[in-house]
Short mmCIF file of C-alpha atoms in Angstrom, two decimals:
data_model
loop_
_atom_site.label_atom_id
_atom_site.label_comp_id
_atom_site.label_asym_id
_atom_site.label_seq_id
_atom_site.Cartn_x
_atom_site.Cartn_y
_atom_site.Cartn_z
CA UNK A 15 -27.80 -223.39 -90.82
CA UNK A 16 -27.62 -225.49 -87.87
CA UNK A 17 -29.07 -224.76 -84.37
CA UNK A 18 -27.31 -224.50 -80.73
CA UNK A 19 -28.49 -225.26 -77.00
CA UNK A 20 -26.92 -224.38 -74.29
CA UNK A 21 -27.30 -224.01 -70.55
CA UNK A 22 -25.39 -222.55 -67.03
CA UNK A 23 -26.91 -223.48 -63.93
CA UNK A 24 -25.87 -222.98 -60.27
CA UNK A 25 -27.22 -226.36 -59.44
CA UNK A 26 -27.36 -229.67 -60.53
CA UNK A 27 -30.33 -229.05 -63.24
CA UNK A 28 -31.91 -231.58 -66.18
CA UNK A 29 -32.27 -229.56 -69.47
CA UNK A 30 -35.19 -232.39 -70.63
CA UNK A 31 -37.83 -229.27 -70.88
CA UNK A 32 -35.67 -227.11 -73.41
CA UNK A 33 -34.26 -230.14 -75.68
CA UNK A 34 -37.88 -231.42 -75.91
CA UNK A 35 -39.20 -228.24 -77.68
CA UNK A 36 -34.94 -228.50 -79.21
CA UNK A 37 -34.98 -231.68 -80.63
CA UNK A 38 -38.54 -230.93 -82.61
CA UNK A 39 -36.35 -228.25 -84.92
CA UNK A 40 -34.15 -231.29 -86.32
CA UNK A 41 -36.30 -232.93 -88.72
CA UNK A 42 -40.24 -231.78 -87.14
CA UNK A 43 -40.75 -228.00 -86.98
CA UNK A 44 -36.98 -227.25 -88.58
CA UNK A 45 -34.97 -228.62 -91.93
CA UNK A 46 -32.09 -229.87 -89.12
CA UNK A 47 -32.05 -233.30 -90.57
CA UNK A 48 -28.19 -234.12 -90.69
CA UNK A 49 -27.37 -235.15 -86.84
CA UNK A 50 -27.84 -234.11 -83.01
CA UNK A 51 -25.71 -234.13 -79.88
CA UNK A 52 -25.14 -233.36 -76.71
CA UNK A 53 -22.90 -233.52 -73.64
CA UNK A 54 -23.28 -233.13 -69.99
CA UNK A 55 -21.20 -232.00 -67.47
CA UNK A 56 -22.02 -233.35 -64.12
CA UNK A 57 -19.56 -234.45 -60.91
CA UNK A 58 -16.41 -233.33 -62.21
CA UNK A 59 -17.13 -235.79 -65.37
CA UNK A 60 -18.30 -235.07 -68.93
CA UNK A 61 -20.54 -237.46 -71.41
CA UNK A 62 -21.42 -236.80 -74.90
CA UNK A 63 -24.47 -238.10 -76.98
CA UNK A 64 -24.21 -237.78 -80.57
CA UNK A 65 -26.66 -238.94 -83.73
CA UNK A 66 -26.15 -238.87 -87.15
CA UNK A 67 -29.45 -238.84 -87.61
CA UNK A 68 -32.53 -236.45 -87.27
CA UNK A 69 -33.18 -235.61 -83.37
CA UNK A 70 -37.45 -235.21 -84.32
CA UNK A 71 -36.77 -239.32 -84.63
CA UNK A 72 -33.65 -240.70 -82.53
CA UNK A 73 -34.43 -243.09 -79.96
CA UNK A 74 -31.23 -241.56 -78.59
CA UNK A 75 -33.05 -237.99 -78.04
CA UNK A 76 -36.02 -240.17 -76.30
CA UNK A 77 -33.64 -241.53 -73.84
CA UNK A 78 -32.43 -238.31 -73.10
CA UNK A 79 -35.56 -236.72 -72.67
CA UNK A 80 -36.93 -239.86 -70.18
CA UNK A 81 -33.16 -240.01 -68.59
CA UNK A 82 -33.16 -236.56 -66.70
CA UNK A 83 -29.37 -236.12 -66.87
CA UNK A 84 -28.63 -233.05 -63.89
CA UNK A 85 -25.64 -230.58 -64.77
CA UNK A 86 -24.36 -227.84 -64.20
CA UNK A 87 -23.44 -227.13 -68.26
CA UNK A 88 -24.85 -228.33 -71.17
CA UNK A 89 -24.23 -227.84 -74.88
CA UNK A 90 -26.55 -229.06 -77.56
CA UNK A 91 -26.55 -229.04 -81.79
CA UNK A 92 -28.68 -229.69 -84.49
CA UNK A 93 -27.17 -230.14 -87.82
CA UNK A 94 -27.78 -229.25 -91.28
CA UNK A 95 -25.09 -229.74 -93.71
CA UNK A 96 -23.15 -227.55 -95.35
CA UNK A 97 -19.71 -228.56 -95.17
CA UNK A 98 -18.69 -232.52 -94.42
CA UNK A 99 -21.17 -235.36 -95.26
CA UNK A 100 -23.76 -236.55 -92.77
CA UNK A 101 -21.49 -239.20 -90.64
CA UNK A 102 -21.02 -239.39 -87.02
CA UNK A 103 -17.28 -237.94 -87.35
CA UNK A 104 -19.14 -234.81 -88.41
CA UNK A 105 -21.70 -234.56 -85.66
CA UNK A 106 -21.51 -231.92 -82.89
CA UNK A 107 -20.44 -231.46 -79.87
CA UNK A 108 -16.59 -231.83 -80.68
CA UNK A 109 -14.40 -232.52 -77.71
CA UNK A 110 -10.46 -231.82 -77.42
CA UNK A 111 -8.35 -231.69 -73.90
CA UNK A 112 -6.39 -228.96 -72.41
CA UNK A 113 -5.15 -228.57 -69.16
CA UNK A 114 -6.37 -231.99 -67.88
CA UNK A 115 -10.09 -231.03 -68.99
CA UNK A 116 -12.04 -231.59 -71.16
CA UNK A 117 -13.35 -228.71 -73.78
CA UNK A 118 -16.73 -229.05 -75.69
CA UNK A 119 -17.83 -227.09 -78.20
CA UNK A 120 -20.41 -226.29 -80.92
CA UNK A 121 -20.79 -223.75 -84.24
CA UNK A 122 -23.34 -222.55 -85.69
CA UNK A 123 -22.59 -221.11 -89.46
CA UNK A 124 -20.37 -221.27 -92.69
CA UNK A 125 -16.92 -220.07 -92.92
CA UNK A 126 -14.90 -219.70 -96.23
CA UNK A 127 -10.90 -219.77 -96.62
CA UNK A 128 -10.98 -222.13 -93.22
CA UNK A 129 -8.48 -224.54 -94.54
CA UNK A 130 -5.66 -221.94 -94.10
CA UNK A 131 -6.09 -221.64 -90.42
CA UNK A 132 -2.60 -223.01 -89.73
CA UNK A 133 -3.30 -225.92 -87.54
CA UNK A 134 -1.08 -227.14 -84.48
CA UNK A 135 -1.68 -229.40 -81.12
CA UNK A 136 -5.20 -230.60 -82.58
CA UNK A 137 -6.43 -232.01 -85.65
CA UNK A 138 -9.90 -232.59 -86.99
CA UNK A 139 -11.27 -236.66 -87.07
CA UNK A 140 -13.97 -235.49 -89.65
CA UNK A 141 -14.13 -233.12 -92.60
CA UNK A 142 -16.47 -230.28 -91.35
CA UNK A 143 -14.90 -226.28 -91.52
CA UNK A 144 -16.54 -226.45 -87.86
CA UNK A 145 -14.24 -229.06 -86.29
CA UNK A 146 -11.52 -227.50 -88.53
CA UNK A 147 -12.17 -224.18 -86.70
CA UNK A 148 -12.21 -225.61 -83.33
CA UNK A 149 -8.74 -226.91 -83.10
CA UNK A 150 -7.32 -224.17 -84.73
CA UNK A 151 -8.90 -222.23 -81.97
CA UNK A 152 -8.15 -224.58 -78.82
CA UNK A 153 -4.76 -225.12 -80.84
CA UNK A 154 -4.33 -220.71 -80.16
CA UNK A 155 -5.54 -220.78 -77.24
CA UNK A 156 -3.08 -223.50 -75.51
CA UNK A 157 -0.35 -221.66 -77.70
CA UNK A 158 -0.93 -218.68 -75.80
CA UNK A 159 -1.39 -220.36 -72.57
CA UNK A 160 0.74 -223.36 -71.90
CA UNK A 161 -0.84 -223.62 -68.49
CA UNK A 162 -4.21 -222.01 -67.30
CA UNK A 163 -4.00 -218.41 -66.45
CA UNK A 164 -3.82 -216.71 -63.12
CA UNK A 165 -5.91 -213.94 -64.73
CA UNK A 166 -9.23 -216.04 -66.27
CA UNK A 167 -10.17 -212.56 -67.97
CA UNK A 168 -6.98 -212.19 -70.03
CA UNK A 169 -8.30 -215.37 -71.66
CA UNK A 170 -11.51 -214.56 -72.16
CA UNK A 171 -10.23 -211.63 -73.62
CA UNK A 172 -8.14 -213.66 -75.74
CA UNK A 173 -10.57 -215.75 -76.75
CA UNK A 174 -12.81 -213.32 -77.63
CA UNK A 175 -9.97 -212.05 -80.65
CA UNK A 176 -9.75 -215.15 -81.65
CA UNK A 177 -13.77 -215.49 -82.61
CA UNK A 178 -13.68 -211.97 -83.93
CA UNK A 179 -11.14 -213.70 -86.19
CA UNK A 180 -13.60 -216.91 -87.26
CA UNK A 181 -15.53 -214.18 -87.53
CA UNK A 182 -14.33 -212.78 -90.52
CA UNK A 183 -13.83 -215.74 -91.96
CA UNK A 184 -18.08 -216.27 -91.90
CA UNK A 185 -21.16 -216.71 -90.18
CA UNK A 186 -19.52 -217.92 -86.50
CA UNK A 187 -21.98 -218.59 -83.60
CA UNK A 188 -20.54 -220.32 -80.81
CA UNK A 189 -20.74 -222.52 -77.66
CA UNK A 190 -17.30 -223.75 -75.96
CA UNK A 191 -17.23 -224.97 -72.39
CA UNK A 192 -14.40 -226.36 -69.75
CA UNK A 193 -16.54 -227.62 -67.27
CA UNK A 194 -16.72 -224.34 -65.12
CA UNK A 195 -17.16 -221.46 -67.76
CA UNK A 196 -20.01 -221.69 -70.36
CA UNK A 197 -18.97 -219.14 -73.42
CA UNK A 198 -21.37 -217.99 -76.24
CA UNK A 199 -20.24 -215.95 -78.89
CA UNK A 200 -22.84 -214.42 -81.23
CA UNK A 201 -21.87 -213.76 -84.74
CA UNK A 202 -25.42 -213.50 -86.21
CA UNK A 203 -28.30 -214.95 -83.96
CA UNK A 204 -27.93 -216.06 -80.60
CA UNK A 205 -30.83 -215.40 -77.59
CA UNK A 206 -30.81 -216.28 -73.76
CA UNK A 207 -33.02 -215.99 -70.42
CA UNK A 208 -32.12 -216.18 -67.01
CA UNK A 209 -34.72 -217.73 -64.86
CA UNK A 210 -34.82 -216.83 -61.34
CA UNK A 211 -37.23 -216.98 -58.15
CA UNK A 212 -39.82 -216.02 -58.60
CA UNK A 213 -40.18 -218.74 -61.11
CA UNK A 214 -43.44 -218.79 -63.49
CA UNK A 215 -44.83 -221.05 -66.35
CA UNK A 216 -43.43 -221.51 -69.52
CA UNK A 217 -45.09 -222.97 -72.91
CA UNK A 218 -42.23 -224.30 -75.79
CA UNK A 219 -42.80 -223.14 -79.26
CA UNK A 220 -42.32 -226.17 -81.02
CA UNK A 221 -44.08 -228.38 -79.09
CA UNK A 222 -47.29 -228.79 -76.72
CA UNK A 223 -45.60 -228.58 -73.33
CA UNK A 224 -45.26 -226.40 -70.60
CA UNK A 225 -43.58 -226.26 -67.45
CA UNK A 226 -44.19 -224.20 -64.04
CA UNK A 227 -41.00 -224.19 -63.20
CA UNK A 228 -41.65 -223.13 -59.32
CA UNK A 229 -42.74 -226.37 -58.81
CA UNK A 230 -39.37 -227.86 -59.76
CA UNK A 231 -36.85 -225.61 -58.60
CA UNK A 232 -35.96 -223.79 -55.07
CA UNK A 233 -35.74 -220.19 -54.24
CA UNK A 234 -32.01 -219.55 -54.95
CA UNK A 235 -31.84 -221.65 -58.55
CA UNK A 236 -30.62 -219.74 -61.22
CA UNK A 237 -31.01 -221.40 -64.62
CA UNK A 238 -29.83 -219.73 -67.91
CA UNK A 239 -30.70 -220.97 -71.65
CA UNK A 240 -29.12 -220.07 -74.37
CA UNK A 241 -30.73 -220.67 -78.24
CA UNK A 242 -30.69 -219.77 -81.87
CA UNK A 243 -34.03 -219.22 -81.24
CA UNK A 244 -36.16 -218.33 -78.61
CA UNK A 245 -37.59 -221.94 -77.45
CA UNK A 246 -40.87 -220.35 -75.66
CA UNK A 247 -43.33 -218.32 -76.77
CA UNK A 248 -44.27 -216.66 -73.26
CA UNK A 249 -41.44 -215.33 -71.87
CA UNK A 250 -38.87 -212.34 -72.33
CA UNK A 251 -35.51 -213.42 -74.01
CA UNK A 252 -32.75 -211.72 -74.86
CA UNK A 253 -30.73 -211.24 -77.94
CA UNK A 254 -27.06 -211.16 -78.41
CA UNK A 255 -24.79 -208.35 -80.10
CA UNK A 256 -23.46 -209.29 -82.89
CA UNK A 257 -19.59 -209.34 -82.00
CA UNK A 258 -20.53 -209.98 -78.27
CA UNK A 259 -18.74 -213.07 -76.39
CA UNK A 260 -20.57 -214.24 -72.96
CA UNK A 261 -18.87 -215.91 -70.06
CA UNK A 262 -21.46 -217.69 -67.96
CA UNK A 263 -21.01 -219.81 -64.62
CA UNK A 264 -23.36 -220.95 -62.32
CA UNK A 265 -26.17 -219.51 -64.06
CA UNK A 266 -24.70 -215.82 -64.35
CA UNK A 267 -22.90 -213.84 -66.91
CA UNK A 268 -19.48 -212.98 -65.26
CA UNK A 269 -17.77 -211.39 -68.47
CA UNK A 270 -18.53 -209.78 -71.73
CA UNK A 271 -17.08 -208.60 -74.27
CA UNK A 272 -17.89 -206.41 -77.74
CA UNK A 273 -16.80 -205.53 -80.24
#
């Protein structure tokens, strides 16, 4: 299985700590040999970085880590194969437009019978069941709603059938952004923490660094991480329901909803 990273921040906020310990799981301390990425969204823009090969070794990842990219949303994969051969076309985060922004997103899992999800604005570049599932999903979602919503929680709501349905289809964790709304969806593993003044040390669990984060933030940052897997080994995170879809912005969860 692959592995996700994501984070919601009310400020402007580098996520070099977390993708250090991250970026040891694809090809170090994990089997996540088949391809990294990640994008930023910062200033009203978005930037992707994406590697075909393993993270543990990219001089990419390096430049990432000593190029302390500040955003308010990030989303970041590790890849291990199942579906699709190890190319860049394959490699996570997958973008797609709608509504004059652009939507990034990342799965963690295996579906089966996903070539029958009827496909209509968007079409996959590569031959992964992930990509496949994502434009059959934006491709429902812009169906639904030509233009954005007055009511933001009719399509969370929405959205939230429509991963119940991926669901079913397979193993279907997931992180989709649009530049001001962070979602997770949690189909088998999926943990977060909110950090929050007071703000206290942290230790990763896959590599020898810590941070004390009150040296590096101010009293109102709020900073959310979300994981496959816890990424410290000091501090209190939380697990997701399976079924449960997340809405996060600026750090906080504004909607959720169960199953």
């Amino acid at each position: 299985m692959c592995e996700l990273l994501g984070m919601s921040a009310n400020v402007p906020t580098d996520i070099c700590f977390s993708f250090t310990g991250f970026l040891h799981r694809g090809g170090g301390t994990g089997p996540h040999r088949d391809g990294w990425g990640i994008a930023f969204y910062e200033a009203g823009g978005y930037r992707d970085f994406r590697d075909p090969h393993p993270s543990v070794h990219s001089p990419i990842a390096r430049l990432i880590c000593d190029y302390p990219i500040k955003s308010h949303i990030v989303i970041s994969h590790i890849r291990q194969a199942n579906v699709g051969q190890v190319r860049l076309a394959n490699t996570h985060p997958f973008t797609r437009e709608m509504w004059g922004q652009p939507w990034c997103y990342a799965h963690n899992g295996q579906l089966t019978g996903w070539e029958a999800l009827p496909l209509s604005f968007y079409r996959p570049v590569g031959g992964t069941d992930s990509e496949h599932a994502f434009c059959w999903l934006m491709g429902e979602l812009r169906r639904a709603y030509p233009d954005p919503p007055d009511d933001r929680r009719e399509l969370w709501a929405h959205l939230h059938r429509l991963c119940e349905r991926l669901r079913g289809l397979g193993v279907f964790n997931l992180l989709l952004a649009d530049g001001e709304y962070l979602y997770t969806y949690c189909s088998t593993k999926l943990a977060h923490i909110t950090r929050r003044a007071p703000f206290g040390k942290a230790s990763l669990s896959d590599a020898e660094l810590a941070v004390n984060f009150a040296e590096h933030t101010t009293p109102d940052d709020v900073v959310s991480v979300i994981a496959t897997e816890p990424l410290t080994d000091n501090e209190d995170w939380v697990r997701m329901i399976p079924g449960e879809l997340l809405v996060w912005r600026d750090g906080e969860i504004l909607g959720r909803y169960q199953t």
